[in-house]
XYZ file of C-alpha atoms in Angstrom:
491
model
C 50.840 -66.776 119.880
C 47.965 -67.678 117.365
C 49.183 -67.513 114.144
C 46.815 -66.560 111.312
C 46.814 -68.677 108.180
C 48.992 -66.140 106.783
C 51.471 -67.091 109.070
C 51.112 -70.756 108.755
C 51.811 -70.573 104.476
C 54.701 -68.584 104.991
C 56.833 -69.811 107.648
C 55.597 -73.186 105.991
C 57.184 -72.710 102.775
C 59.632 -70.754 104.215
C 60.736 -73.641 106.168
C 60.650 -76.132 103.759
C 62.938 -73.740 101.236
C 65.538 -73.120 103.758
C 65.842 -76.332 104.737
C 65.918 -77.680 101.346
C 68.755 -74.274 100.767
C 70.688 -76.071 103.795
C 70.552 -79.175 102.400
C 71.986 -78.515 99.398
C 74.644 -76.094 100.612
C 75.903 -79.078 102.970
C 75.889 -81.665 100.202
C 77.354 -79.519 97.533
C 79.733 -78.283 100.244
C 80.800 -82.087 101.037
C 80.240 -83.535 97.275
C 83.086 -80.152 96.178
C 85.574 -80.686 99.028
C 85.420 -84.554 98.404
C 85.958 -84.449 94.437
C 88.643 -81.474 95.250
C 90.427 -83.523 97.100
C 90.101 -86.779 94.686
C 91.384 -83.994 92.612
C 94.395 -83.426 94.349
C 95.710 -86.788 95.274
C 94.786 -88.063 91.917
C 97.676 -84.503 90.724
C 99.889 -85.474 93.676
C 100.118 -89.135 92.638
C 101.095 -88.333 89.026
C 103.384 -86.082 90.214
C 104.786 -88.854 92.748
C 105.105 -91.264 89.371
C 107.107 -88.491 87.597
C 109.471 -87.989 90.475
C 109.832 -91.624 90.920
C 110.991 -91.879 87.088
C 113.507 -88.712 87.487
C 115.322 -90.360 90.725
C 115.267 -93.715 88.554
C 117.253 -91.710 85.975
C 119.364 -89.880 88.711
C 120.182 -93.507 89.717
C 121.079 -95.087 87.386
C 123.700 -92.121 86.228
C 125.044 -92.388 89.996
C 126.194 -95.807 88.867
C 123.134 -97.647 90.004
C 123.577 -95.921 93.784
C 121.379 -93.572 96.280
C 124.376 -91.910 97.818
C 123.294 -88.709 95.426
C 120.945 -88.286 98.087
C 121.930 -90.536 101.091
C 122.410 -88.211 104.316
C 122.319 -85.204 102.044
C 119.095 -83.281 103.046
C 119.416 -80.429 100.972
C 120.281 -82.233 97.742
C 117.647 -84.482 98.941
C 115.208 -81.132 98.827
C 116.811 -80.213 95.727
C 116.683 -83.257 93.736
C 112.608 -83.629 94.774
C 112.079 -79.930 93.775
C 113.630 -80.610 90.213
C 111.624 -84.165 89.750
C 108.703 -82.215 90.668
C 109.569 -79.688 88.001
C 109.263 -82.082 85.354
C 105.341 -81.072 85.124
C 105.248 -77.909 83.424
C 102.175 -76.165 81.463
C 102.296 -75.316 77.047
C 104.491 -72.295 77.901
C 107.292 -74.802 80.008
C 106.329 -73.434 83.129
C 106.533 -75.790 86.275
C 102.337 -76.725 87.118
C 103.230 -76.034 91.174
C 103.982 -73.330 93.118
C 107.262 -73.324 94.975
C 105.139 -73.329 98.745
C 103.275 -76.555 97.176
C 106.297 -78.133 96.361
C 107.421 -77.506 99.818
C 104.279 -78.792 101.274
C 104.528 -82.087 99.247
C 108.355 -82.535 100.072
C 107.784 -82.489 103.757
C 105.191 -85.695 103.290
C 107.661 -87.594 100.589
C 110.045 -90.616 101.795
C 112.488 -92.478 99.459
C 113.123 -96.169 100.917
C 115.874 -98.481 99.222
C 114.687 -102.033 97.528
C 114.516 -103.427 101.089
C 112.251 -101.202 102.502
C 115.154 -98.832 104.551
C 115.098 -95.391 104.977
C 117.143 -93.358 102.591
C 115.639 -89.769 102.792
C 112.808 -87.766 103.787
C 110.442 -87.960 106.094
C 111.163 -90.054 109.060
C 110.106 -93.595 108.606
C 108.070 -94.306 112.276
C 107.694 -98.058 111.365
C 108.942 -100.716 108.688
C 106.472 -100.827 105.986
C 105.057 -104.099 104.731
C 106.394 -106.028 101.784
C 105.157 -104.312 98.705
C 103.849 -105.723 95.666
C 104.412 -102.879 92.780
C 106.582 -103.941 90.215
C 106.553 -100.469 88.348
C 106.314 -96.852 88.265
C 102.832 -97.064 87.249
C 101.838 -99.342 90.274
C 100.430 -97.032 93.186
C 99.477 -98.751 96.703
C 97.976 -96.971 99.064
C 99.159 -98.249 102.002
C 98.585 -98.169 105.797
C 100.483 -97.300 108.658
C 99.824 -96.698 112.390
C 100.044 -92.934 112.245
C 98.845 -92.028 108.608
C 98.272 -93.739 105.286
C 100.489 -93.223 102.307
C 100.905 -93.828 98.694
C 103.769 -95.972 97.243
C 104.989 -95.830 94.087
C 108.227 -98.560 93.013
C 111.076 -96.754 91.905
C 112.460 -99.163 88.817
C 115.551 -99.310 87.077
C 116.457 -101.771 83.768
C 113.256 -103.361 84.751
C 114.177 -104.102 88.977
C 112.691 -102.151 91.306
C 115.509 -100.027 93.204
C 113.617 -98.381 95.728
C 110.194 -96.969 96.889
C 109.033 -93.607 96.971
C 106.055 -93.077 99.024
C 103.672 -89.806 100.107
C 102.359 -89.650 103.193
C 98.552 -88.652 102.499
C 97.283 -85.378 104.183
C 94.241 -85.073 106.431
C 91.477 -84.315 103.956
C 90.153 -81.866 106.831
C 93.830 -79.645 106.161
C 95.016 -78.143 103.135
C 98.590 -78.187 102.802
C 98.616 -76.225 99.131
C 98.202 -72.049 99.689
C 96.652 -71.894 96.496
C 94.333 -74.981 96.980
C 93.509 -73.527 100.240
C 92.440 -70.446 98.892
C 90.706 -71.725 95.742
C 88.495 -73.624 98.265
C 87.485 -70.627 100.554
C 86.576 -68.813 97.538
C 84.370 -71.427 96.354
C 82.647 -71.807 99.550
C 82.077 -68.518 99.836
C 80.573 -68.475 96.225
C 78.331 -71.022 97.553
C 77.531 -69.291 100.722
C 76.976 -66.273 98.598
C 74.135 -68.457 96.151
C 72.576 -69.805 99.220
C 72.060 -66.517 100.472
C 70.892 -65.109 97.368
C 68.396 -68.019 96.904
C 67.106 -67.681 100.728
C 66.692 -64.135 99.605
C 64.855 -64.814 96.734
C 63.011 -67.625 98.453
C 61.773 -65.143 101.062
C 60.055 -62.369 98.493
C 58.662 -64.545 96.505
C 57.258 -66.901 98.915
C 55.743 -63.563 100.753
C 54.455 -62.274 97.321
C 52.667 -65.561 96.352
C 50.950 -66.055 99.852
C 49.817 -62.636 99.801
C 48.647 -63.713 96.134
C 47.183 -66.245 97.568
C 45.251 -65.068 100.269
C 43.706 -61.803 98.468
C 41.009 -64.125 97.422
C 40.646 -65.769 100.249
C 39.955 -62.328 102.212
C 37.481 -61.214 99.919
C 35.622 -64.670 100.668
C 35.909 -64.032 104.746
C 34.106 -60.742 104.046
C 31.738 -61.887 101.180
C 30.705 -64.613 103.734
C 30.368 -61.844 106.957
C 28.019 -60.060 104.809
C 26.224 -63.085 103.778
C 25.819 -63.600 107.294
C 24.042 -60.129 107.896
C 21.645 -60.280 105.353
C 23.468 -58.797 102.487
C 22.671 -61.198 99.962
C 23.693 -58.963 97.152
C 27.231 -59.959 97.636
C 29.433 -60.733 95.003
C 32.715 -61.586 94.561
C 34.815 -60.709 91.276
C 36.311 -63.740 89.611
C 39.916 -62.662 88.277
C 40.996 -65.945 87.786
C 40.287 -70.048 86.324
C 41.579 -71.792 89.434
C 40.370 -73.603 92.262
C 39.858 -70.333 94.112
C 37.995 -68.880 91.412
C 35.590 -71.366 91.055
C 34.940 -71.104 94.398
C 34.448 -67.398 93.645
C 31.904 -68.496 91.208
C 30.458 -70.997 93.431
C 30.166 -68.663 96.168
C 28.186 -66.008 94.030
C 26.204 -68.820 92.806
C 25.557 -69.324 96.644
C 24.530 -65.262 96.988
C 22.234 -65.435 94.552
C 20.276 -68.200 95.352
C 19.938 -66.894 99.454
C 18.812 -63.691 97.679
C 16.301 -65.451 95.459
C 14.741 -67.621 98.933
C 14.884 -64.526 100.594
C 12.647 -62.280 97.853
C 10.787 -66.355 97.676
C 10.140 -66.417 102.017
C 9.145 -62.818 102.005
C 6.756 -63.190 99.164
C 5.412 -66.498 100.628
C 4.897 -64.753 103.828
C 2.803 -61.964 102.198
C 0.594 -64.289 100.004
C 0.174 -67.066 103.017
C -0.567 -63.498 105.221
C -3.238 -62.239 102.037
C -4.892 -66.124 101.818
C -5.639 -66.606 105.524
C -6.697 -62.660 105.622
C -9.618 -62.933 102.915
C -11.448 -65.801 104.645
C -10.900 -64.374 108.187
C -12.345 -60.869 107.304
C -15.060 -62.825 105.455
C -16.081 -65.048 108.803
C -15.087 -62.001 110.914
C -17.790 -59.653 108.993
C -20.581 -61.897 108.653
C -20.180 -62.771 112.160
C -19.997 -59.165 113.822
C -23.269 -58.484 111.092
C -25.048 -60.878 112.652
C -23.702 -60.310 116.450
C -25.161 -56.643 115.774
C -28.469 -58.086 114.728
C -27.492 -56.605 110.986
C -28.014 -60.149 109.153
C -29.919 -63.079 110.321
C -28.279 -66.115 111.254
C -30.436 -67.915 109.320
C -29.175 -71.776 106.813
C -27.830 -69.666 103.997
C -25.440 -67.331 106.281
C -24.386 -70.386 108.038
C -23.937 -72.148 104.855
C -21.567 -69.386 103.611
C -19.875 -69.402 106.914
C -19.450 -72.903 106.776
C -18.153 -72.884 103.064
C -15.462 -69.984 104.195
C -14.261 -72.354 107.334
C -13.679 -75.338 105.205
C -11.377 -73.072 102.780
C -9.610 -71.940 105.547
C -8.867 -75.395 106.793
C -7.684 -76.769 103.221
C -5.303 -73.896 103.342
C -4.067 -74.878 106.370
C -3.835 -78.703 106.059
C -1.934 -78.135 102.644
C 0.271 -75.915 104.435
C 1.228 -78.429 106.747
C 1.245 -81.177 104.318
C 4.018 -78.545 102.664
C 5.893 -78.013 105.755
C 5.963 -81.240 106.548
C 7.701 -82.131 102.859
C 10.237 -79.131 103.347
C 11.236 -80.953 106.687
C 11.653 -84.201 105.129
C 9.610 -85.304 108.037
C 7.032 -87.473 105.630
C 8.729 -91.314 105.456
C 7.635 -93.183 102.349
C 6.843 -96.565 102.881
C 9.094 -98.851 100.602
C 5.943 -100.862 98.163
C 5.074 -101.611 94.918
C 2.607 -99.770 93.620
C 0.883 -100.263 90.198
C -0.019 -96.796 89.073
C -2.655 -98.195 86.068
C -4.986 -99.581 89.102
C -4.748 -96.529 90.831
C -5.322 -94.549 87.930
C -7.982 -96.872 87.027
C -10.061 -96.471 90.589
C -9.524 -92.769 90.266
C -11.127 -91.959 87.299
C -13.894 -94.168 88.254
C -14.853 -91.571 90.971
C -13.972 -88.114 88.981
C -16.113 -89.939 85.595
C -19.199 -88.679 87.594
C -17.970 -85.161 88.675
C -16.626 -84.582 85.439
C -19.904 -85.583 83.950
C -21.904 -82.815 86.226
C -20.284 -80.259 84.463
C -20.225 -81.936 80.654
C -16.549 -82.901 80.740
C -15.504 -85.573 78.656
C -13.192 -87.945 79.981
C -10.812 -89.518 77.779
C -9.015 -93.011 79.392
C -6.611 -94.047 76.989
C -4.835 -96.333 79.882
C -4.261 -99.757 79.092
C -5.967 -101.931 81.380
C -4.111 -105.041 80.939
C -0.453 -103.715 81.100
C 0.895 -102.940 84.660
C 2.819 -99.715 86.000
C 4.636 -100.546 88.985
C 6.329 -98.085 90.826
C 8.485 -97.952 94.205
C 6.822 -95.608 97.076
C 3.521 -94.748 98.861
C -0.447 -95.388 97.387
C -1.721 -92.754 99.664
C 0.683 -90.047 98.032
C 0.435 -91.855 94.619
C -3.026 -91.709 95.468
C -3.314 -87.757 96.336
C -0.972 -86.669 93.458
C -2.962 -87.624 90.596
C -6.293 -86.714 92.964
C -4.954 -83.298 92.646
C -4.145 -83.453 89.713
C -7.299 -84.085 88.466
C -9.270 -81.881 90.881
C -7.302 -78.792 88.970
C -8.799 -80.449 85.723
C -12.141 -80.148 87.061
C -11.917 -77.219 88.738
C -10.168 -75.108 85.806
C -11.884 -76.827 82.264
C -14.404 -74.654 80.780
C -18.110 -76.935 80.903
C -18.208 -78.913 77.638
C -14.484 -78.981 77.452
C -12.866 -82.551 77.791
C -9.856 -84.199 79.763
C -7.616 -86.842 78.646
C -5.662 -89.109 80.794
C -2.676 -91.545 79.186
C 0.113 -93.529 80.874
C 3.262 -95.343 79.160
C 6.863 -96.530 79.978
C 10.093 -94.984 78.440
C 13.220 -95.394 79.343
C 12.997 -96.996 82.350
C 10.621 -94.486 83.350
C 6.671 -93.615 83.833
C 5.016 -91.151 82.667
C 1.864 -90.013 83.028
C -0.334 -87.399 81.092
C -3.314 -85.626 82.412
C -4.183 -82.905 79.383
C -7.359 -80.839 79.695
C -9.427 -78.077 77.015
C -9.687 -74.698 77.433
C -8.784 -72.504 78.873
C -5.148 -72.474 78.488
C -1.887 -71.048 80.584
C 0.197 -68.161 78.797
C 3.638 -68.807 78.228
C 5.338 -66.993 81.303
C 2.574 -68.709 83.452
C 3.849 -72.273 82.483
C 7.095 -72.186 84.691
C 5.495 -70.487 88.087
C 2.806 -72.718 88.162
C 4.397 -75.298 90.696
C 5.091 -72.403 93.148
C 3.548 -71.972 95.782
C 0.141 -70.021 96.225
C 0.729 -68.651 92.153
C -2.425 -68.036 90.381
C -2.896 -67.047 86.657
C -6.181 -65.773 87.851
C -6.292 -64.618 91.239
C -9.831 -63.694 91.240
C -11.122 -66.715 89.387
C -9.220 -69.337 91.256
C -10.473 -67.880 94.127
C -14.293 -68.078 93.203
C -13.279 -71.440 91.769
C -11.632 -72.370 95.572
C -8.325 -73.301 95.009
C -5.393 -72.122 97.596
C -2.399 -72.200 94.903
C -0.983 -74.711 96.837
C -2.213 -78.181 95.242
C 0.505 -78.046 92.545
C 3.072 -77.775 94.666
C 1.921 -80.258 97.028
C 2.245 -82.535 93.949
C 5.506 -81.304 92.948
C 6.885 -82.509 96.372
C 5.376 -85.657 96.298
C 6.936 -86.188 93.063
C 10.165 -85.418 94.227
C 9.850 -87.397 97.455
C 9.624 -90.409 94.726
C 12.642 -88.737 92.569
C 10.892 -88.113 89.939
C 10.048 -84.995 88.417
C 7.049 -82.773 87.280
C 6.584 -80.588 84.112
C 3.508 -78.350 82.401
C 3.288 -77.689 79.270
C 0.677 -76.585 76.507
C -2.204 -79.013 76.016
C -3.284 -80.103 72.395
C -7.019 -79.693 73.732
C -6.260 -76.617 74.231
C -5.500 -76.297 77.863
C -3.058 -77.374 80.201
C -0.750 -80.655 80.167
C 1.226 -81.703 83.270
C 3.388 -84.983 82.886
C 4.916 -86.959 85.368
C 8.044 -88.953 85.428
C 8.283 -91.896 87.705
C 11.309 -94.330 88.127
C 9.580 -97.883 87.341
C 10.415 -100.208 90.270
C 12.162 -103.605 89.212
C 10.076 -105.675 90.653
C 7.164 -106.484 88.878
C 4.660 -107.433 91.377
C 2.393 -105.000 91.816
C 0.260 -104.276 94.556
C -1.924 -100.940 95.762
């Protein structure tokens, strides 16, 4: 049978609390029986001390002579039962019942001052020398059958005789009342065990029910996870571990529901971006297939112009997919970022010029900017970077382009002129295929995809990317780079 985790928690604590219950039933059980019985020999052998002085004083008014009791039985029984008496409570009543004075007279033996049998129970064996010299000194000692106490009877300071008590079986109770005090405290203790095994049982079935609630509402949260429902949520009703992974699992909801409205929407704009330049090469082709247009250098041109957008869209798609799969290795290098920097604006100083943008290098030349990772994706980072500069400055407008260190970190500054990105824009911007103006990047040429592309080469080199307003009046994106230790730089 395949038990459910349900199962499991309970008969696990269940088991542990009844075995724990048994435990301590067993020891208290033991630990109560063997102090009761302490108990009662520690009674018995104060009662054996005060019998021993009242036959001392019967002795000595016999004229210093057992024959009060020798071969007398009865008076023997007698003259224990009034020694025994000599315990009574504040009111003068005798501390034993008359059956535990019985029981304790059939286990008492009175020997003479050389060991001999005088009265009482039989004597089986002659008992070793003994060494008490009072009433006060108790030996327990052994015989073949059963061990005894011995207490010296004493008279004018010499020891007349012995008085000894054979000790009981702890296992039997030879006192009624004893008996009966002990089988109602077991079954008090019986009685708490069962109570607590009781007790033990609802609560441990209320707390794993407790317990599990949660973890139900988790199994089904997850279920519907796992058909699509990404709206899920799970109510948090509590600041423990299984809350916050209540919390963690809504966190978990809503972020499968934000890639999923993300995956669908990227699968509509990549569906809309290879569309427009398909129906473009499409039309011009069928117009000139029905003899409509000429296929003449400009058509061809056009067509030409068309396939080349199409095929930047699809290599930065790959270069994209390629990222998402972490399937792009870096090669571990120095590279000095200022030289790279350096060669790059070299090449865009001349496009920038075509169309009157000023180019502002505030680099420092001399100082190097050495970084741990790849020059080709160093290298097409700030490429794109400063492609969407040219592309997107007004003509007469200006870039600027500044690197420093701080905090163990580079960063690098590419700000451009007008025209600027609104305020809501500034966040979306590294997303993929967002436009602030659809229908002027697209005259412009750009896919939407080059500043993500550079986001994920950022990343790849654990760094980060961040846009913000330019003080030219356009756009500012800044880079942050981990500088590499090693100083050496090389491209």
């Amino acid at each position: 049978m395949k038990l459910n985790i349900f199962g499991k928690l309970y008969l696990a604590v269940l088991l542990a609390t009844g075995t724990v219950i048994v435990f301590m039933v067993v020891v208290m059980n033991w630990n109560f029986r063997e102090g009761f019985a302490e108990y009662q020999r520690k009674a018995e052998r104060d009662r054996v001390v005060c019998l021993a002085e009242y036959l001392a004083g019967e002795y000595r008014s016999e004229q210093n002579s057992w024959s009060f009791v020798d071969r007398a039985p009865r008076r023997w029984r007698q003259t224990v039962i009034n020694g025994l008496e000599c315990q009574s409570d504040d009111q003068g009543r005798p501390t034993l019942s008359e059956s535990a004075i019985r029981g304790l007279s059939g286990r008492l033996r009175l020997l003479d001052e050389n060991g001999q049998w005088v009265q009482g129970r039989v004597l089986d064996k002659k008992p070793e020398n003994t060494t008490a010299k009072t009433a006060d000194d108790i030996e327990i000692r052994g015989q073949d059958e059963q061990p005894y106490d011995q207490v010296a009877v004493v008279v004018n300071e010499r020891i007349v005789g012995y008085l000894q008590l054979i000790l009981p079986d702890l296992s039997e109770n030879t006192d009624d009342l004893a008996s009966s005090f002990m089988q109602q405290q077991a079954r008090n203790l019986y009685l708490i065990a069962g109570f607590a095994a009781l007790l033990s049982l609802l609560v441990t079935l209320v707390v794993v029910r407790q317990f599990l609630v949660p973890v139900k509402k988790l199994t089904d949260g997850a279920k519907s996870l796992s058909q699509g429902l990404f709206s899920t949520h799970i109510a948090v009703t509590s600041n423990d571990e299984l809350g916050e992974l209540a919390r963690r699992f809504n966190q978990l909801a809503d972020f499968l529901r934000r890639n999923e409205e993300l995956r669908a929407q990227w699968i509509a704009d990549v569906s809309h971006e290879l569309r427009t330049p398909l129906s473009i090469l499409r039309s011009e082709i069928e117009a000139m297939l029905d003899g409509i247009r000429q296929p003449d250098l400009e058509r061809i041109r056009s067509l030409h112009t068309e396939t080349l957008s199409l095929s930047q869209l699809v290599d930065d798609l790959y270069q994209l997919s390629l990222s998402d799969a972490g399937d792009i290795e870096l090669p571990d290098e120095i590279v000095d970022v200022n030289d790279l920097l350096h060669d790059l604006l070299r090449i865009f100083a001349t496009r920038l010029n075509e169309k009157q943008i000023r180019l502002l290098n505030v680099l420092d030349s001399g100082q190097p900017l050495p970084v741990r990772g790849d020059d080709k994706r160093l290298y097409q980072l700030f490429s794109n970077l400063l492609e969407n500069s040219n592309r997107y400055t007004d003509t007469g407008g200006s870039v600027q382009v500044s690197a420093f260190t701080a905090g163990g970190q580079l960063v690098v500054e590419i700000a451009d002129s007008a025209p600027g990105v609104p305020d809501a824009a500034l966040p979306r911007l590294f997303d993929r295929l967002f436009r602030v103006d659809k229908s002027r990047s697209r005259v412009l040429g750009g896919s939407g995809l080059g500043l993500s592309i550079c986001r994920n080469i950022v990343m790849m080199h654990n760094g980060r990317i961040e846009a913000d307003h330019s003080g030219l009046g356009g756009l500012l994106i800044r880079v942050y780079l981990p500088l590499a230790s090693d100083k050496t730089a090389r491209g």
